[in-house]
XYZ file of C-alpha atoms in Angstrom:
454
model
C 14.908 171.126 108.521
C 16.030 167.730 109.465
C 18.812 165.694 107.350
C 17.516 162.302 106.525
C 19.948 159.592 107.572
C 21.640 157.333 105.007
C 20.024 153.897 105.346
C 22.128 150.767 104.800
C 20.011 147.818 103.510
C 21.332 144.549 101.812
C 19.505 145.620 98.797
C 21.249 149.084 98.519
C 24.915 148.099 98.907
C 27.538 145.625 97.554
C 30.270 144.442 99.733
C 33.723 143.011 99.862
C 36.129 143.657 102.603
C 39.358 145.018 103.996
C 42.138 142.902 105.116
C 42.736 142.504 108.883
C 42.293 139.184 110.529
C 41.426 135.711 109.156
C 41.141 134.628 105.507
C 39.974 131.356 103.903
C 40.967 130.066 100.581
C 38.402 129.412 97.885
C 39.024 126.364 95.483
C 40.469 127.703 92.093
C 40.816 131.484 92.884
C 42.606 133.957 95.042
C 42.643 133.886 98.790
C 39.106 135.342 99.859
C 39.064 137.473 102.943
C 35.614 137.028 104.486
C 36.490 137.576 108.116
C 38.386 141.042 107.527
C 37.411 144.211 108.811
C 34.841 145.799 106.635
C 35.726 149.073 104.501
C 33.360 151.819 104.575
C 33.962 154.178 101.510
C 33.135 158.108 101.954
C 32.323 160.103 98.734
C 33.335 163.740 98.492
C 31.586 167.030 97.865
C 28.634 166.536 95.523
C 29.254 163.006 94.824
C 27.379 159.837 95.462
C 28.331 156.293 96.447
C 28.314 155.254 92.721
C 31.956 156.714 92.304
C 33.232 153.608 94.147
C 31.842 150.969 92.064
C 35.054 150.417 90.109
C 37.063 150.343 93.322
C 34.637 147.671 94.758
C 35.326 145.591 91.508
C 39.266 145.812 92.243
C 38.496 144.648 95.972
C 36.359 141.730 94.851
C 38.987 140.944 92.147
C 41.432 140.218 94.768
C 39.156 137.884 96.822
C 37.234 140.194 99.223
C 33.710 139.179 100.347
C 31.114 141.493 98.692
C 29.123 141.664 102.147
C 32.167 143.599 103.777
C 32.343 146.439 101.424
C 30.063 149.535 102.068
C 29.697 153.041 100.315
C 27.745 155.853 102.225
C 25.324 157.940 100.024
C 24.961 161.335 101.982
C 21.591 162.788 101.340
C 22.722 166.200 100.640
C 26.464 165.783 99.419
C 27.252 169.467 98.914
C 28.661 171.404 101.672
C 27.262 174.686 102.848
C 28.942 178.022 101.860
C 29.089 178.862 105.489
C 29.254 175.653 107.596
C 27.529 177.113 110.725
C 24.710 178.698 108.538
C 21.614 176.556 107.355
C 21.498 176.224 103.576
C 18.804 174.169 101.834
C 19.679 171.129 100.095
C 23.151 171.184 101.752
C 25.042 169.669 104.454
C 27.160 170.915 107.520
C 30.338 169.194 108.575
C 28.077 168.197 111.532
C 25.428 166.657 109.542
C 28.038 164.453 107.758
C 29.879 163.256 111.101
C 26.599 162.067 112.557
C 25.278 160.363 109.448
C 28.825 158.459 108.976
C 28.601 157.564 112.619
C 25.134 155.867 112.055
C 26.374 154.296 108.821
C 29.460 152.705 110.542
C 27.278 151.565 113.438
C 25.130 149.716 110.898
C 28.047 148.296 109.057
C 29.572 146.916 112.185
C 25.927 145.493 113.329
C 25.620 143.697 109.770
C 29.227 142.283 109.940
C 29.838 141.634 113.813
C 33.099 143.328 113.214
C 34.628 145.408 116.109
C 35.983 147.994 113.868
C 36.105 149.299 110.375
C 38.324 150.852 107.922
C 37.485 154.225 106.693
C 38.607 155.307 102.853
C 37.310 158.998 102.013
C 37.752 160.808 98.668
C 38.170 164.626 99.084
C 35.405 166.059 101.554
C 34.623 162.527 102.660
C 38.122 162.771 104.578
C 36.951 165.765 106.461
C 33.760 163.689 107.606
C 36.087 160.783 108.562
C 38.399 163.169 110.649
C 35.394 164.862 112.329
C 33.728 161.437 113.282
C 37.074 160.166 114.734
C 38.138 163.280 116.609
C 34.727 164.576 117.664
C 32.163 161.604 117.343
C 33.523 158.863 119.154
C 34.833 157.065 115.933
C 38.419 156.274 117.240
C 37.009 153.330 119.025
C 35.375 152.005 115.881
C 38.002 152.449 113.258
C 41.193 150.664 112.656
C 42.682 152.493 109.692
C 41.719 155.900 108.252
C 42.566 156.636 104.706
C 42.111 160.117 103.097
C 42.373 160.652 99.552
C 43.122 163.902 98.243
C 41.228 165.566 101.140
C 42.020 169.309 101.634
C 43.067 168.748 105.055
C 44.578 172.240 105.259
C 42.006 173.847 103.217
C 41.688 174.740 99.381
C 42.817 178.146 100.654
C 43.664 180.145 103.925
C 42.159 183.377 103.974
C 39.951 185.707 106.093
C 38.334 187.489 102.907
C 37.297 184.320 100.802
C 35.230 181.368 101.565
C 34.913 182.765 105.066
C 33.280 180.070 107.297
C 33.816 177.349 104.882
C 34.701 174.047 106.031
C 37.355 174.123 103.189
C 38.972 177.221 104.261
C 42.214 176.594 106.491
C 41.465 179.505 108.631
C 38.090 178.161 109.362
C 37.187 176.992 113.126
C 36.446 173.357 111.680
C 39.863 172.892 110.187
C 41.808 174.790 112.802
C 40.441 172.392 115.473
C 41.032 169.357 113.402
C 44.617 170.354 112.970
C 45.285 171.689 116.491
C 48.067 170.193 118.399
C 51.515 168.513 117.900
C 50.136 165.922 115.661
C 47.269 166.313 113.167
C 45.898 162.781 113.715
C 44.029 160.920 116.509
C 46.332 158.289 118.102
C 45.267 154.583 118.332
C 44.462 153.991 114.779
C 46.514 153.963 111.381
C 46.463 156.818 109.239
C 47.352 157.487 105.691
C 47.047 160.254 103.116
C 47.176 159.915 99.294
C 47.726 163.092 97.233
C 49.197 164.210 94.049
C 52.636 165.737 93.283
C 51.444 168.774 91.616
C 48.196 167.931 89.599
C 45.421 168.339 92.373
C 43.224 171.354 91.321
C 42.435 171.922 94.966
C 46.081 171.890 96.255
C 47.778 174.697 94.425
C 49.595 177.763 95.311
C 47.817 179.976 92.961
C 43.925 180.289 93.181
C 43.139 179.843 89.398
C 41.062 176.639 90.065
C 39.016 178.474 92.453
C 38.161 181.207 90.151
C 40.890 183.561 91.837
C 43.714 183.591 89.171
C 46.996 185.322 90.451
C 45.846 185.087 93.982
C 47.966 183.125 96.578
C 46.078 180.401 98.377
C 48.256 179.592 101.232
C 48.225 175.927 100.085
C 50.693 173.812 98.458
C 50.825 170.393 96.884
C 51.609 169.024 100.458
C 48.212 170.407 101.699
C 46.384 166.979 101.847
C 49.206 165.463 103.991
C 48.911 165.196 107.762
C 51.432 165.172 110.453
C 51.472 161.692 111.916
C 49.885 159.983 108.916
C 51.806 158.269 106.286
C 51.911 160.286 103.168
C 51.767 158.611 99.729
C 52.449 160.906 96.814
C 50.952 159.406 93.517
C 52.662 161.418 90.932
C 50.633 162.913 88.021
C 47.293 161.906 89.339
C 44.585 164.467 89.835
C 42.337 165.295 92.614
C 39.877 162.578 92.157
C 42.347 160.057 90.852
C 44.218 159.684 94.116
C 41.208 158.232 95.462
C 39.808 156.015 92.394
C 43.016 155.246 90.068
C 44.273 151.643 90.197
C 47.438 153.120 91.740
C 45.438 154.482 94.477
C 43.604 151.176 95.141
C 47.144 149.516 95.378
C 48.395 152.048 97.833
C 45.371 151.578 100.005
C 45.369 147.799 99.899
C 49.072 147.686 100.715
C 48.482 150.065 103.592
C 45.612 147.786 105.203
C 46.927 144.348 104.197
C 50.736 144.870 104.355
C 51.543 143.448 100.899
C 50.654 144.478 97.256
C 47.396 143.294 95.798
C 47.648 140.345 93.441
C 45.933 142.480 90.797
C 44.984 145.834 90.154
C 42.783 144.667 87.202
C 39.220 143.760 87.238
C 37.990 140.110 86.620
C 34.944 139.942 84.560
C 31.646 138.252 85.657
C 29.600 136.877 82.513
C 26.150 138.185 83.823
C 26.635 141.082 86.260
C 23.553 141.899 88.410
C 23.067 145.784 88.414
C 21.022 148.044 90.602
C 20.962 151.517 91.840
C 18.911 154.752 92.673
C 17.584 157.589 90.638
C 18.851 160.494 92.836
C 17.343 163.984 92.714
C 18.555 167.465 91.496
C 17.132 170.432 93.223
C 17.749 173.874 91.761
C 20.481 172.435 89.630
C 22.315 170.920 92.523
C 22.706 167.336 92.813
C 21.647 165.487 95.995
C 21.305 161.662 96.927
C 17.616 161.729 97.666
C 15.732 159.084 95.958
C 13.329 159.867 93.128
C 10.011 158.098 93.282
C 8.008 157.504 90.143
C 10.926 157.735 87.812
C 10.944 155.671 84.648
C 14.159 153.884 83.887
C 14.580 152.185 80.681
C 17.628 150.168 79.721
C 18.719 149.240 75.890
C 21.438 147.145 74.624
C 23.415 149.267 72.213
C 25.391 148.895 69.188
C 28.880 149.684 70.469
C 29.918 151.283 67.199
C 26.952 153.709 66.672
C 25.108 153.683 69.998
C 21.931 152.692 68.078
C 19.392 150.750 69.945
C 19.245 146.995 69.513
C 16.772 145.885 72.321
C 15.085 147.055 75.444
C 16.372 144.753 78.195
C 14.752 146.361 81.251
C 12.120 148.965 82.319
C 11.247 149.883 85.656
C 9.268 152.781 87.512
C 10.926 153.740 90.828
C 9.412 153.347 94.377
C 9.841 155.305 97.412
C 13.415 154.187 97.581
C 14.236 155.421 94.210
C 15.673 152.010 92.985
C 15.457 151.236 89.374
C 16.521 147.422 89.310
C 17.668 144.827 89.569
C 18.852 144.109 86.104
C 20.791 141.069 84.742
C 23.437 142.434 82.399
C 26.042 140.974 80.085
C 29.639 141.717 80.565
C 30.176 142.034 76.872
C 27.247 144.674 76.170
C 26.996 148.406 75.830
C 23.935 149.955 77.306
C 21.862 153.160 77.253
C 20.020 154.069 80.528
C 17.002 156.429 79.839
C 15.872 158.350 82.949
C 12.425 159.958 82.724
C 11.085 162.051 85.387
C 8.467 164.886 85.258
C 10.745 167.562 86.730
C 13.951 167.004 84.598
C 15.005 166.696 81.024
C 14.915 162.924 79.707
C 18.515 161.872 80.197
C 20.122 159.463 78.069
C 23.309 157.757 79.808
C 25.428 155.610 77.799
C 27.721 153.344 79.482
C 30.484 150.938 78.206
C 30.227 147.287 79.499
C 29.984 146.463 83.180
C 32.734 144.026 84.059
C 31.192 143.140 87.492
C 27.904 143.291 89.607
C 27.014 146.588 91.404
C 24.151 147.664 93.608
C 25.416 151.365 93.596
C 24.846 152.420 89.956
C 22.957 155.606 90.948
C 21.700 157.753 88.225
C 20.953 161.341 88.275
C 19.070 163.219 85.695
C 20.815 165.870 83.588
C 20.362 169.548 83.122
C 20.004 171.686 80.194
C 21.534 175.199 80.450
C 20.372 178.113 77.982
C 23.420 177.460 75.999
C 22.561 173.829 75.397
C 18.961 174.931 74.534
C 20.269 176.662 71.644
C 21.804 173.688 70.177
C 20.420 170.628 68.284
C 21.772 168.300 70.929
C 23.915 168.443 73.787
C 26.413 165.545 74.376
C 28.614 165.193 77.355
C 31.544 162.923 78.193
C 31.739 162.727 81.778
C 34.372 161.291 84.125
C 33.115 161.006 87.560
C 36.487 159.379 88.872
C 38.957 161.657 87.542
C 39.647 164.912 85.339
C 40.924 165.432 81.795
C 44.472 166.671 81.729
C 45.718 167.974 78.077
C 49.038 168.560 79.548
C 49.576 164.865 80.484
C 48.349 163.642 77.205
C 44.763 162.499 77.941
C 42.848 161.957 74.816
C 39.337 163.196 74.899
C 37.465 163.352 71.533
C 34.040 163.473 69.904
C 34.278 161.709 66.469
C 38.069 162.125 66.537
C 37.978 165.809 67.281
C 39.227 167.408 70.486
C 36.524 167.810 73.321
C 35.875 171.506 74.311
C 36.584 172.978 77.365
C 39.849 171.188 78.508
C 42.336 174.015 79.270
C 46.108 173.569 79.187
C 47.829 172.849 82.600
C 46.609 170.871 85.563
C 43.434 168.699 85.192
C 40.507 170.834 86.334
C 37.312 169.762 84.367
C 35.714 166.220 84.528
C 33.155 166.951 81.827
C 33.544 168.043 78.170
C 30.296 168.873 76.134
C 29.710 168.847 72.313
C 26.753 171.329 71.161
C 25.685 170.222 67.722
C 24.551 173.129 65.917
C 20.877 173.809 65.116
C 19.449 171.921 62.128
C 21.763 168.913 62.722
C 19.867 165.721 62.424
C 20.116 162.979 65.116
C 23.186 160.819 64.475
C 26.032 158.796 66.010
C 28.603 160.541 68.035
C 31.794 158.339 69.259
C 33.028 159.613 72.552
C 36.537 158.681 73.771
C 38.696 159.195 76.652
C 42.071 157.463 76.417
C 41.247 153.854 75.884
C 37.543 153.933 76.870
C 35.314 154.539 73.829
C 31.451 154.996 74.164
C 29.203 155.381 71.324
C 25.971 157.433 71.754
C 23.006 158.809 69.863
C 22.624 162.681 69.734
C 19.066 163.036 70.979
C 17.514 166.483 70.176
C 17.117 169.299 72.821
C 14.005 170.310 71.278
C 12.482 167.463 72.941
C 14.020 168.276 76.289
C 16.628 165.582 75.946
C 20.228 165.591 77.171
C 22.914 162.990 76.474
C 25.791 161.827 78.709
C 28.696 159.205 77.972
C 29.568 158.350 81.473
C 32.957 156.806 81.919
C 33.919 153.911 84.155
C 37.557 154.708 84.536
């Protein structure tokens, strides 16, 4: 089975840029960096390019040219159980290395830049290291920044995860870490990591489903000999890539000084677009879905009730559902209708800026969900929920289910409304972000997701 290469087109990707080289000033705004090295963002295991959209907004808010920011969307983002053994709808470390190489080449062609900056979250760092060391990437990369990457594995074992690229004893990681230094010379390296809140950098295997078993890994697991090591205290596995503090650290490493802001400057009428990505056998892919119907409704921010339909489109072969001109003051419901998945209602808080990587995946209904009147999930793609650090996760003011004490390990919380409950408003909250939804009935094969930006 061949793996389709990610395609980089103007329609598909927004841009901005990283700071190396010349800059020009724009009247009435911050310095604009439009001749800098482009940045290529690389998502993690099972993820999509969409996770980077708030990161893009921060780069743009500091004056970066949109056309110099790129995010790869690996077709099959989940790693194989055994890296060297074919597994349907999953990718090997070699697959991702080759796809990243092609993506970087296209980003360079589009911008005319001699080199790019690579920024990877979690597994994305594996692809970056493999490309630089084994795929000729050292000649094309100026900076490599690895955020929460399990550079020494999520465990070191000859009994568990044997052959996985996430095992520190695997041939893959052993060869990457071989030598007196663990980085390839000739470019600048940085790692960002948590002090103790990364679920995949723990001495105990509880987060891996092996409580009480030592992993052979510590909080220092993502650090590399030869790289600048930045510790972001209290942040979780995903936040060390997507949090404003992570943005500030990355900007300063590339630019040499702190960003003007870690906030996001709003546009009045952002332009939005993205793909509908497929789910196969319960596993998320980034393969486009043709023939999906996407409806977008402006909603009442207090109740989630529909005010008016503002967009409707059936996807073509490329899976794209837009473009759609939004308001940065409005809340929205995205409805994804496909023949092979539940009708999925995705509610979002206002979009501050434009994005072309707002990819949508249909939801799934478990047997447990199907016994309820409605299934409503709060989803945080760019971080986890941490009760111990005081995160507030509530449905209608009541604590969200499934958030254990201790380190942050879950990025979703699901409320199952009991059978017989009528459709109603549910107010979902994570700290300062509040999204009101409607509880559509499971009996009609519908699932509800409140997807957080931050």
